[in-house]
């Protein structure tokens, strides 16, 4: 009897252990299935989020380019509607039956100085005029020297940087004073010169002497420099570090200029001089009106890098496109929303994605 009871107890214990093992296995399986299901769900949500961000970026980009192609530009930036303000001189010049035109700001323009705006959905965008940048091939020497921080006793003077820039772009192998050509680059283990005009300012990083002078952040280089044919500095769109290159101005004055023009763009060089409190030795350095080229940056905070497209308006290109893209870059990820209160342009075009419009 005792032996039978012991056997029954052993069998019961075995069944209990077996049940516990099965429960543990089922728990592990359930946990694994739940984890995999959650991972699949999270992955799907991430893909949907990325797709949504991509739609917002493309919609914002298309809308901003549409405005650039169809709207006129004033001293204050890119207009978004048909409003127009005429100066007294413009009223006097306008003849009967002529379509009015004016550079006078209307007050609701999209600034062309890289100011961030809210686009469609979660996207932000910023447009920057090339005239507010220093052209590496065309800007006056004194402005580039001040921008690069080159003094009279600098071990690598500007003339050396200039010679290396020219030799990097020209097609021959004749070396200017203290410059470099293909063999010098290869001997130093560097990619050889392209022997063509630069396509983007970031190519300067390939030239010894220049790369050591440039800010390590690509975004800051693109903000300050261009490769377009431009001599004057548009003080209505230039960033503070470019405004500060004008003779007689310092960083504090340049920052004040940028702050003032947000509410009142400069309409004349004399107005700029009075506001900055400085008399320029050469007024030919200063411009007031945007050029026909610039960059459009579009991004969704926390969703990858900033997509930066360089555009050129070509309305007189007979039989060609009304605009061209000369380069597109993806630079420094925008993980945070722009500092300050980025506003939405005063136009219903940014109210909904392009794909949703009827």
mmCIF file of C-alpha atoms in Angstrom:
data_model
loop_
_atom_site.group_PDB
_atom_site.id
_atom_site.type_symbol
_atom_site.label_atom_id
_atom_site.label_comp_id
_atom_site.label_asym_id
_atom_site.label_seq_id
_atom_site.Cartn_x
_atom_site.Cartn_y
_atom_site.Cartn_z
ATOM 1 C CA UNK A 1 0.000 0.000 0.000
ATOM 2 C CA UNK A 2 2.792 2.400 0.912
ATOM 3 C CA UNK A 3 4.650 1.554 -2.239
ATOM 4 C CA UNK A 4 1.554 2.263 -4.334
ATOM 5 C CA UNK A 5 1.055 5.584 -2.531
ATOM 6 C CA UNK A 6 4.703 6.537 -3.172
ATOM 7 C CA UNK A 7 4.349 5.654 -6.845
ATOM 8 C CA UNK A 8 1.172 7.748 -7.072
ATOM 9 C CA UNK A 9 2.915 10.674 -5.368
ATOM 10 C CA UNK A 10 5.867 10.363 -7.738
ATOM 11 C CA UNK A 11 3.538 10.317 -10.734
ATOM 12 C CA UNK A 12 1.664 13.341 -9.422
ATOM 13 C CA UNK A 13 4.919 15.190 -8.853
ATOM 14 C CA UNK A 14 6.093 14.371 -12.355
ATOM 15 C CA UNK A 15 2.832 15.618 -13.849
ATOM 16 C CA UNK A 16 3.106 18.807 -11.805
ATOM 17 C CA UNK A 17 6.660 19.398 -12.997
ATOM 18 C CA UNK A 18 5.600 18.653 -16.580
ATOM 19 C CA UNK A 19 2.724 21.108 -16.322
ATOM 20 C CA UNK A 20 5.047 23.753 -14.915
ATOM 21 C CA UNK A 21 7.543 23.172 -17.737
ATOM 22 C CA UNK A 22 4.765 23.437 -20.315
ATOM 23 C CA UNK A 23 3.525 26.643 -18.703
ATOM 24 C CA UNK A 24 7.029 28.108 -18.772
ATOM 25 C CA UNK A 25 7.413 27.164 -22.435
ATOM 26 C CA UNK A 26 4.023 28.629 -23.282
ATOM 27 C CA UNK A 27 4.913 31.813 -21.381
ATOM 28 C CA UNK A 28 8.186 32.108 -23.271
ATOM 29 C CA UNK A 29 6.400 31.494 -26.571
ATOM 30 C CA UNK A 30 3.715 34.037 -25.743
ATOM 31 C CA UNK A 31 6.325 36.596 -24.716
ATOM 32 C CA UNK A 32 8.329 35.949 -27.884
ATOM 33 C CA UNK A 33 5.247 36.243 -30.090
ATOM 34 C CA UNK A 34 4.210 39.443 -28.314
ATOM 35 C CA UNK A 35 7.723 40.876 -28.655
ATOM 36 C CA UNK A 36 7.889 39.995 -32.346
ATOM 37 C CA UNK A 37 4.420 41.408 -32.918
ATOM 38 C CA UNK A 38 5.353 44.643 -31.134
ATOM 39 C CA UNK A 39 8.593 44.873 -33.119
ATOM 40 C CA UNK A 40 6.684 44.337 -36.369
ATOM 41 C CA UNK A 41 4.131 46.940 -35.315
ATOM 42 C CA UNK A 42 6.862 49.422 -34.354
ATOM 43 C CA UNK A 43 8.646 48.777 -37.642
ATOM 44 C CA UNK A 44 5.441 49.359 -39.582
ATOM 45 C CA UNK A 45 4.716 52.553 -37.658
ATOM 46 C CA UNK A 46 8.258 53.752 -38.316
ATOM 47 C CA UNK A 47 7.846 53.098 -42.039
ATOM 48 C CA UNK A 48 4.546 54.941 -42.060
ATOM 49 C CA UNK A 49 6.156 57.822 -40.165
ATOM 50 C CA UNK A 50 9.057 57.956 -42.633
ATOM 51 C CA UNK A 51 6.637 57.849 -45.558
ATOM 52 C CA UNK A 52 4.607 60.665 -44.009
ATOM 53 C CA UNK A 53 7.762 62.740 -43.477
ATOM 54 C CA UNK A 54 8.809 62.104 -47.087
ATOM 55 C CA UNK A 55 5.418 63.293 -48.348
ATOM 56 C CA UNK A 56 5.660 66.430 -46.196
ATOM 57 C CA UNK A 57 9.156 67.166 -47.532
ATOM 58 C CA UNK A 58 8.219 66.625 -51.187
ATOM 59 C CA UNK A 59 5.017 68.652 -50.836
ATOM 60 C CA UNK A 60 6.817 71.520 -49.107
ATOM 61 C CA UNK A 61 9.636 71.472 -51.659
ATOM 62 C CA UNK A 62 7.229 71.513 -54.630
ATOM 63 C CA UNK A 63 5.208 74.367 -53.134
ATOM 64 C CA UNK A 64 8.265 76.498 -52.353
ATOM 65 C CA UNK A 65 9.634 75.985 -55.877
ATOM 66 C CA UNK A 66 6.239 76.914 -57.306
ATOM 67 C CA UNK A 67 6.336 80.210 -55.412
ATOM 68 C CA UNK A 68 9.875 80.903 -56.628
ATOM 69 C CA UNK A 69 8.771 80.354 -60.218
ATOM 70 C CA UNK A 70 5.547 82.330 -60.122
ATOM 71 C CA UNK A 71 5.937 85.139 -57.571
ATOM 72 C CA UNK A 72 7.911 88.352 -57.803
ATOM 73 C CA UNK A 73 10.639 89.336 -55.373
ATOM 74 C CA UNK A 74 10.986 92.564 -53.384
ATOM 75 C CA UNK A 75 13.638 94.010 -51.090
ATOM 76 C CA UNK A 76 11.848 92.067 -48.340
ATOM 77 C CA UNK A 77 11.874 88.667 -50.025
ATOM 78 C CA UNK A 78 9.555 86.390 -52.001
ATOM 79 C CA UNK A 79 5.942 87.552 -52.298
ATOM 80 C CA UNK A 80 3.141 85.064 -51.694
ATOM 81 C CA UNK A 81 0.166 86.898 -53.217
ATOM 82 C CA UNK A 82 -0.723 89.758 -55.557
ATOM 83 C CA UNK A 83 -0.205 92.591 -53.079
ATOM 84 C CA UNK A 84 1.967 95.437 -54.314
ATOM 85 C CA UNK A 85 3.239 98.677 -52.825
ATOM 86 C CA UNK A 86 4.533 101.367 -55.193
ATOM 87 C CA UNK A 87 7.031 104.025 -54.225
ATOM 88 C CA UNK A 88 6.513 107.598 -55.395
ATOM 89 C CA UNK A 89 9.183 107.156 -58.059
ATOM 90 C CA UNK A 90 7.574 103.951 -59.299
ATOM 91 C CA UNK A 91 4.190 105.659 -59.545
ATOM 92 C CA UNK A 92 5.735 108.482 -61.535
ATOM 93 C CA UNK A 93 7.510 106.116 -63.929
ATOM 94 C CA UNK A 94 4.519 103.844 -64.557
ATOM 95 C CA UNK A 95 2.804 104.832 -67.783
ATOM 96 C CA UNK A 96 -0.876 104.432 -68.660
ATOM 97 C CA UNK A 97 -1.813 100.846 -69.453
ATOM 98 C CA UNK A 98 1.476 99.449 -68.154
ATOM 99 C CA UNK A 99 1.521 96.630 -65.618
ATOM 100 C CA UNK A 100 2.839 97.996 -62.326
ATOM 101 C CA UNK A 101 5.999 96.557 -60.830
ATOM 102 C CA UNK A 102 7.695 97.344 -57.571
ATOM 103 C CA UNK A 103 10.634 96.302 -55.410
ATOM 104 C CA UNK A 104 8.996 97.825 -52.341
ATOM 105 C CA UNK A 105 8.294 95.280 -49.566
ATOM 106 C CA UNK A 106 4.670 94.441 -48.798
ATOM 107 C CA UNK A 107 5.273 92.964 -45.352
ATOM 108 C CA UNK A 108 4.292 89.301 -45.729
ATOM 109 C CA UNK A 109 7.150 88.045 -47.896
ATOM 110 C CA UNK A 110 9.052 84.830 -47.332
ATOM 111 C CA UNK A 111 12.492 86.043 -46.266
ATOM 112 C CA UNK A 112 15.345 84.912 -48.508
ATOM 113 C CA UNK A 113 17.988 84.929 -45.771
ATOM 114 C CA UNK A 114 17.668 81.322 -44.626
ATOM 115 C CA UNK A 115 14.921 82.038 -42.069
ATOM 116 C CA UNK A 116 13.063 78.774 -41.244
ATOM 117 C CA UNK A 117 9.352 78.583 -42.086
ATOM 118 C CA UNK A 118 6.772 75.941 -41.350
ATOM 119 C CA UNK A 119 5.896 74.031 -44.475
ATOM 120 C CA UNK A 120 3.324 71.321 -45.042
ATOM 121 C CA UNK A 121 2.732 68.808 -42.269
ATOM 122 C CA UNK A 122 5.809 68.497 -40.069
ATOM 123 C CA UNK A 123 8.239 69.892 -42.635
ATOM 124 C CA UNK A 124 10.219 73.117 -42.373
ATOM 125 C CA UNK A 125 11.891 74.993 -45.191
ATOM 126 C CA UNK A 126 14.326 77.858 -45.658
ATOM 127 C CA UNK A 127 15.260 79.766 -48.816
ATOM 128 C CA UNK A 128 18.557 81.617 -49.082
ATOM 129 C CA UNK A 129 19.590 84.040 -51.798
ATOM 130 C CA UNK A 130 23.039 83.631 -53.383
ATOM 131 C CA UNK A 131 23.560 87.401 -53.358
ATOM 132 C CA UNK A 132 23.720 87.177 -49.575
ATOM 133 C CA UNK A 133 26.716 84.862 -49.798
ATOM 134 C CA UNK A 134 30.356 85.468 -50.689
ATOM 135 C CA UNK A 135 31.278 84.092 -54.088
ATOM 136 C CA UNK A 136 34.575 82.230 -53.764
ATOM 137 C CA UNK A 137 35.538 83.182 -57.329
ATOM 138 C CA UNK A 138 34.110 86.697 -57.570
ATOM 139 C CA UNK A 139 33.881 88.356 -54.152
ATOM 140 C CA UNK A 140 36.372 91.202 -53.517
ATOM 141 C CA UNK A 141 39.598 90.045 -51.876
ATOM 142 C CA UNK A 142 39.124 92.170 -48.762
ATOM 143 C CA UNK A 143 35.771 90.520 -48.001
ATOM 144 C CA UNK A 144 37.124 86.989 -48.346
ATOM 145 C CA UNK A 145 40.171 87.876 -46.245
ATOM 146 C CA UNK A 146 37.943 89.193 -43.466
ATOM 147 C CA UNK A 147 35.680 86.154 -43.687
ATOM 148 C CA UNK A 148 38.595 83.712 -43.510
ATOM 149 C CA UNK A 149 40.279 85.709 -40.747
ATOM 150 C CA UNK A 150 43.486 86.222 -42.695
ATOM 151 C CA UNK A 151 45.806 88.926 -41.359
ATOM 152 C CA UNK A 152 48.819 90.603 -42.936
ATOM 153 C CA UNK A 153 51.213 88.305 -41.049
ATOM 154 C CA UNK A 154 49.335 85.089 -41.807
ATOM 155 C CA UNK A 155 51.639 82.193 -42.819
ATOM 156 C CA UNK A 156 49.261 81.290 -45.684
ATOM 157 C CA UNK A 157 48.262 84.623 -47.255
ATOM 158 C CA UNK A 158 45.135 85.077 -49.303
ATOM 159 C CA UNK A 159 47.112 85.282 -52.559
ATOM 160 C CA UNK A 160 48.279 81.698 -51.954
ATOM 161 C CA UNK A 161 44.720 80.513 -51.304
ATOM 162 C CA UNK A 162 43.591 82.337 -54.422
ATOM 163 C CA UNK A 163 46.304 80.724 -56.560
ATOM 164 C CA UNK A 164 45.414 77.273 -55.267
ATOM 165 C CA UNK A 165 41.741 77.904 -55.964
ATOM 166 C CA UNK A 166 42.485 78.949 -59.549
ATOM 167 C CA UNK A 167 44.836 76.018 -60.182
ATOM 168 C CA UNK A 168 42.244 73.626 -58.775
ATOM 169 C CA UNK A 169 39.760 74.808 -61.412
ATOM 170 C CA UNK A 170 41.824 75.563 -64.532
ATOM 171 C CA UNK A 171 42.606 72.904 -67.135
ATOM 172 C CA UNK A 172 46.369 73.285 -67.406
ATOM 173 C CA UNK A 173 49.155 71.922 -65.209
ATOM 174 C CA UNK A 174 50.977 75.253 -64.906
ATOM 175 C CA UNK A 175 51.476 75.995 -61.222
ATOM 176 C CA UNK A 176 51.056 79.482 -59.821
ATOM 177 C CA UNK A 177 53.227 80.841 -56.984
ATOM 178 C CA UNK A 178 53.014 78.627 -53.851
ATOM 179 C CA UNK A 179 50.185 76.709 -55.468
ATOM 180 C CA UNK A 180 49.433 73.032 -56.091
ATOM 181 C CA UNK A 181 48.687 70.936 -59.139
ATOM 182 C CA UNK A 182 47.772 67.318 -59.793
ATOM 183 C CA UNK A 183 51.161 65.823 -58.833
ATOM 184 C CA UNK A 184 51.231 67.734 -55.533
ATOM 185 C CA UNK A 185 47.787 66.410 -54.608
ATOM 186 C CA UNK A 186 48.694 62.829 -55.496
ATOM 187 C CA UNK A 187 51.996 63.033 -53.605
ATOM 188 C CA UNK A 188 50.056 64.176 -50.536
ATOM 189 C CA UNK A 189 47.579 61.308 -50.908
ATOM 190 C CA UNK A 190 44.745 63.666 -51.862
ATOM 191 C CA UNK A 191 42.208 63.429 -54.699
ATOM 192 C CA UNK A 192 43.490 65.388 -57.723
ATOM 193 C CA UNK A 193 41.956 68.725 -58.797
ATOM 194 C CA UNK A 194 38.774 68.533 -60.857
ATOM 195 C CA UNK A 195 40.086 71.099 -63.393
ATOM 196 C CA UNK A 196 36.625 72.588 -63.780
ATOM 197 C CA UNK A 197 34.643 75.356 -62.154
ATOM 198 C CA UNK A 198 33.422 74.338 -58.721
ATOM 199 C CA UNK A 199 29.893 73.010 -58.450
ATOM 200 C CA UNK A 200 29.469 73.555 -54.694
ATOM 201 C CA UNK A 201 31.335 75.530 -52.008
ATOM 202 C CA UNK A 202 32.028 72.264 -50.173
ATOM 203 C CA UNK A 203 34.629 71.407 -52.827
ATOM 204 C CA UNK A 204 36.857 73.950 -51.073
ATOM 205 C CA UNK A 205 37.480 71.276 -48.444
ATOM 206 C CA UNK A 206 39.589 69.434 -51.027
ATOM 207 C CA UNK A 207 42.077 72.318 -51.355
ATOM 208 C CA UNK A 208 44.910 72.475 -48.779
ATOM 209 C CA UNK A 209 44.870 75.823 -47.031
ATOM 210 C CA UNK A 210 41.182 76.373 -47.666
ATOM 211 C CA UNK A 211 39.965 73.331 -45.797
ATOM 212 C CA UNK A 212 41.801 74.386 -42.644
ATOM 213 C CA UNK A 213 40.095 77.794 -42.786
ATOM 214 C CA UNK A 214 36.537 76.593 -43.239
ATOM 215 C CA UNK A 215 34.030 75.893 -40.495
ATOM 216 C CA UNK A 216 33.788 72.125 -39.876
ATOM 217 C CA UNK A 217 29.981 72.275 -40.243
ATOM 218 C CA UNK A 218 28.887 71.965 -43.885
ATOM 219 C CA UNK A 219 25.701 73.903 -43.170
ATOM 220 C CA UNK A 220 27.680 76.979 -42.096
ATOM 221 C CA UNK A 221 29.902 76.814 -45.184
ATOM 222 C CA UNK A 222 26.859 76.624 -47.474
ATOM 223 C CA UNK A 223 25.213 79.489 -45.591
ATOM 224 C CA UNK A 224 28.132 81.859 -46.149
ATOM 225 C CA UNK A 225 29.700 80.889 -49.495
ATOM 226 C CA UNK A 226 28.588 80.303 -53.073
ATOM 227 C CA UNK A 227 30.144 79.498 -56.435
ATOM 228 C CA UNK A 228 27.853 81.811 -58.413
ATOM 229 C CA UNK A 229 29.009 84.926 -60.245
ATOM 230 C CA UNK A 230 28.250 87.539 -57.613
ATOM 231 C CA UNK A 231 30.272 90.548 -56.409
ATOM 232 C CA UNK A 232 27.917 92.596 -54.225
ATOM 233 C CA UNK A 233 26.728 91.479 -50.797
ATOM 234 C CA UNK A 234 22.957 91.716 -50.399
ATOM 235 C CA UNK A 235 22.652 93.118 -46.878
ATOM 236 C CA UNK A 236 18.950 92.214 -46.868
ATOM 237 C CA UNK A 237 19.713 88.478 -47.060
ATOM 238 C CA UNK A 238 23.335 87.951 -45.936
ATOM 239 C CA UNK A 239 23.946 86.127 -42.628
ATOM 240 C CA UNK A 240 25.673 88.096 -39.880
ATOM 241 C CA UNK A 241 29.075 86.507 -40.552
ATOM 242 C CA UNK A 242 28.939 87.754 -44.159
ATOM 243 C CA UNK A 243 27.652 91.230 -43.256
ATOM 244 C CA UNK A 244 30.580 91.490 -40.833
ATOM 245 C CA UNK A 245 33.052 91.161 -43.734
ATOM 246 C CA UNK A 246 32.079 94.624 -45.008
ATOM 247 C CA UNK A 247 34.807 97.156 -44.118
ATOM 248 C CA UNK A 248 33.924 99.210 -41.051
ATOM 249 C CA UNK A 249 31.545 96.632 -39.559
ATOM 250 C CA UNK A 250 32.128 94.196 -36.719
ATOM 251 C CA UNK A 251 30.232 91.155 -35.455
ATOM 252 C CA UNK A 252 28.018 93.148 -33.066
ATOM 253 C CA UNK A 253 27.040 95.661 -35.747
ATOM 254 C CA UNK A 254 26.348 92.868 -38.231
ATOM 255 C CA UNK A 255 24.066 91.127 -35.728
ATOM 256 C CA UNK A 256 22.180 94.395 -35.200
ATOM 257 C CA UNK A 257 21.795 94.847 -38.965
ATOM 258 C CA UNK A 258 20.297 91.362 -39.312
ATOM 259 C CA UNK A 259 17.906 92.013 -36.425
ATOM 260 C CA UNK A 260 16.717 95.363 -37.833
ATOM 261 C CA UNK A 261 16.118 94.173 -41.391
ATOM 262 C CA UNK A 262 13.669 91.506 -40.196
ATOM 263 C CA UNK A 263 11.094 94.222 -39.633
ATOM 264 C CA UNK A 264 12.379 96.849 -42.066
ATOM 265 C CA UNK A 265 14.418 95.773 -45.111
ATOM 266 C CA UNK A 266 16.975 98.279 -46.371
ATOM 267 C CA UNK A 267 15.735 100.235 -49.384
ATOM 268 C CA UNK A 268 18.971 102.120 -50.111
ATOM 269 C CA UNK A 269 22.685 101.940 -49.358
ATOM 270 C CA UNK A 270 22.452 105.208 -47.439
ATOM 271 C CA UNK A 271 19.724 103.724 -45.218
ATOM 272 C CA UNK A 272 22.002 100.774 -44.528
ATOM 273 C CA UNK A 273 24.883 103.090 -43.646
ATOM 274 C CA UNK A 274 22.743 105.130 -41.274
ATOM 275 C CA UNK A 275 21.404 102.025 -39.568
ATOM 276 C CA UNK A 276 24.788 100.339 -39.224
ATOM 277 C CA UNK A 277 26.352 103.581 -38.004
ATOM 278 C CA UNK A 278 29.277 103.097 -40.339
ATOM 279 C CA UNK A 279 30.436 104.755 -43.555
ATOM 280 C CA UNK A 280 31.766 102.211 -45.989
ATOM 281 C CA UNK A 281 34.911 103.075 -47.871
ATOM 282 C CA UNK A 282 33.436 101.474 -50.990
ATOM 283 C CA UNK A 283 29.674 101.439 -51.487
ATOM 284 C CA UNK A 284 30.140 99.076 -54.437
ATOM 285 C CA UNK A 285 30.356 96.181 -51.995
ATOM 286 C CA UNK A 286 26.708 96.550 -50.957
ATOM 287 C CA UNK A 287 23.660 95.160 -52.737
ATOM 288 C CA UNK A 288 19.996 95.269 -51.746
ATOM 289 C CA UNK A 289 18.140 92.968 -54.140
ATOM 290 C CA UNK A 290 18.167 89.153 -54.365
ATOM 291 C CA UNK A 291 19.765 87.299 -57.257
ATOM 292 C CA UNK A 292 18.089 84.731 -59.506
ATOM 293 C CA UNK A 293 19.682 81.794 -57.707
ATOM 294 C CA UNK A 294 19.899 80.364 -54.223
ATOM 295 C CA UNK A 295 19.240 77.315 -52.095
ATOM 296 C CA UNK A 296 16.094 75.667 -50.797
ATOM 297 C CA UNK A 297 16.510 73.581 -47.642
ATOM 298 C CA UNK A 298 13.691 71.250 -46.544
ATOM 299 C CA UNK A 299 13.608 68.921 -43.551
ATOM 300 C CA UNK A 300 11.491 67.258 -40.890
ATOM 301 C CA UNK A 301 13.076 67.572 -37.419
ATOM 302 C CA UNK A 302 14.387 64.245 -36.189
ATOM 303 C CA UNK A 303 13.775 62.536 -39.531
ATOM 304 C CA UNK A 304 17.094 62.545 -41.324
ATOM 305 C CA UNK A 305 19.339 65.188 -42.891
ATOM 306 C CA UNK A 306 18.409 68.518 -44.410
ATOM 307 C CA UNK A 307 17.768 68.260 -48.146
ATOM 308 C CA UNK A 308 19.431 71.294 -49.738
ATOM 309 C CA UNK A 309 18.805 72.068 -53.409
ATOM 310 C CA UNK A 310 20.574 74.819 -55.339
ATOM 311 C CA UNK A 311 18.245 76.431 -57.894
ATOM 312 C CA UNK A 312 18.646 78.940 -60.705
ATOM 313 C CA UNK A 313 15.737 80.764 -62.317
ATOM 314 C CA UNK A 314 16.117 80.801 -66.113
ATOM 315 C CA UNK A 315 12.939 82.437 -67.488
ATOM 316 C CA UNK A 316 14.754 83.600 -70.630
ATOM 317 C CA UNK A 317 16.039 80.134 -71.492
ATOM 318 C CA UNK A 318 14.340 79.880 -74.896
ATOM 319 C CA UNK A 319 12.816 76.443 -75.257
ATOM 320 C CA UNK A 320 14.373 75.285 -72.019
ATOM 321 C CA UNK A 321 13.309 74.979 -68.414
ATOM 322 C CA UNK A 322 12.231 78.050 -66.439
ATOM 323 C CA UNK A 323 14.552 76.884 -63.662
ATOM 324 C CA UNK A 324 17.477 74.512 -63.125
ATOM 325 C CA UNK A 325 18.912 72.573 -60.204
ATOM 326 C CA UNK A 326 22.706 72.758 -60.146
ATOM 327 C CA UNK A 327 23.298 70.553 -57.112
ATOM 328 C CA UNK A 328 21.542 68.781 -54.263
ATOM 329 C CA UNK A 329 23.137 67.943 -50.925
ATOM 330 C CA UNK A 330 22.055 66.270 -47.706
ATOM 331 C CA UNK A 331 23.649 68.049 -44.768
ATOM 332 C CA UNK A 332 23.579 68.185 -40.964
ATOM 333 C CA UNK A 333 20.533 66.425 -39.560
ATOM 334 C CA UNK A 334 17.999 68.812 -38.043
ATOM 335 C CA UNK A 335 17.102 67.003 -34.825
ATOM 336 C CA UNK A 336 15.479 70.005 -33.215
ATOM 337 C CA UNK A 337 12.882 72.435 -34.467
ATOM 338 C CA UNK A 338 14.265 75.844 -35.488
ATOM 339 C CA UNK A 339 15.005 78.230 -32.669
ATOM 340 C CA UNK A 340 12.290 80.827 -32.226
ATOM 341 C CA UNK A 341 8.765 80.923 -33.577
ATOM 342 C CA UNK A 342 8.970 79.680 -37.162
ATOM 343 C CA UNK A 343 5.837 80.961 -38.856
ATOM 344 C CA UNK A 344 3.827 79.624 -41.779
ATOM 345 C CA UNK A 345 3.910 81.736 -44.978
ATOM 346 C CA UNK A 346 0.757 83.784 -45.515
ATOM 347 C CA UNK A 347 -0.588 81.612 -48.319
ATOM 348 C CA UNK A 348 -3.092 78.723 -48.384
ATOM 349 C CA UNK A 349 -0.652 76.743 -50.556
ATOM 350 C CA UNK A 350 1.019 75.443 -47.411
ATOM 351 C CA UNK A 351 -2.234 74.266 -45.873
ATOM 352 C CA UNK A 352 -2.215 70.681 -47.166
ATOM 353 C CA UNK A 353 -0.013 68.165 -48.996
ATOM 354 C CA UNK A 354 0.131 68.501 -52.772
ATOM 355 C CA UNK A 355 -1.163 64.945 -53.165
ATOM 356 C CA UNK A 356 -4.387 65.878 -51.322
ATOM 357 C CA UNK A 357 -5.241 68.865 -53.529
ATOM 358 C CA UNK A 358 -8.078 68.579 -56.012
#
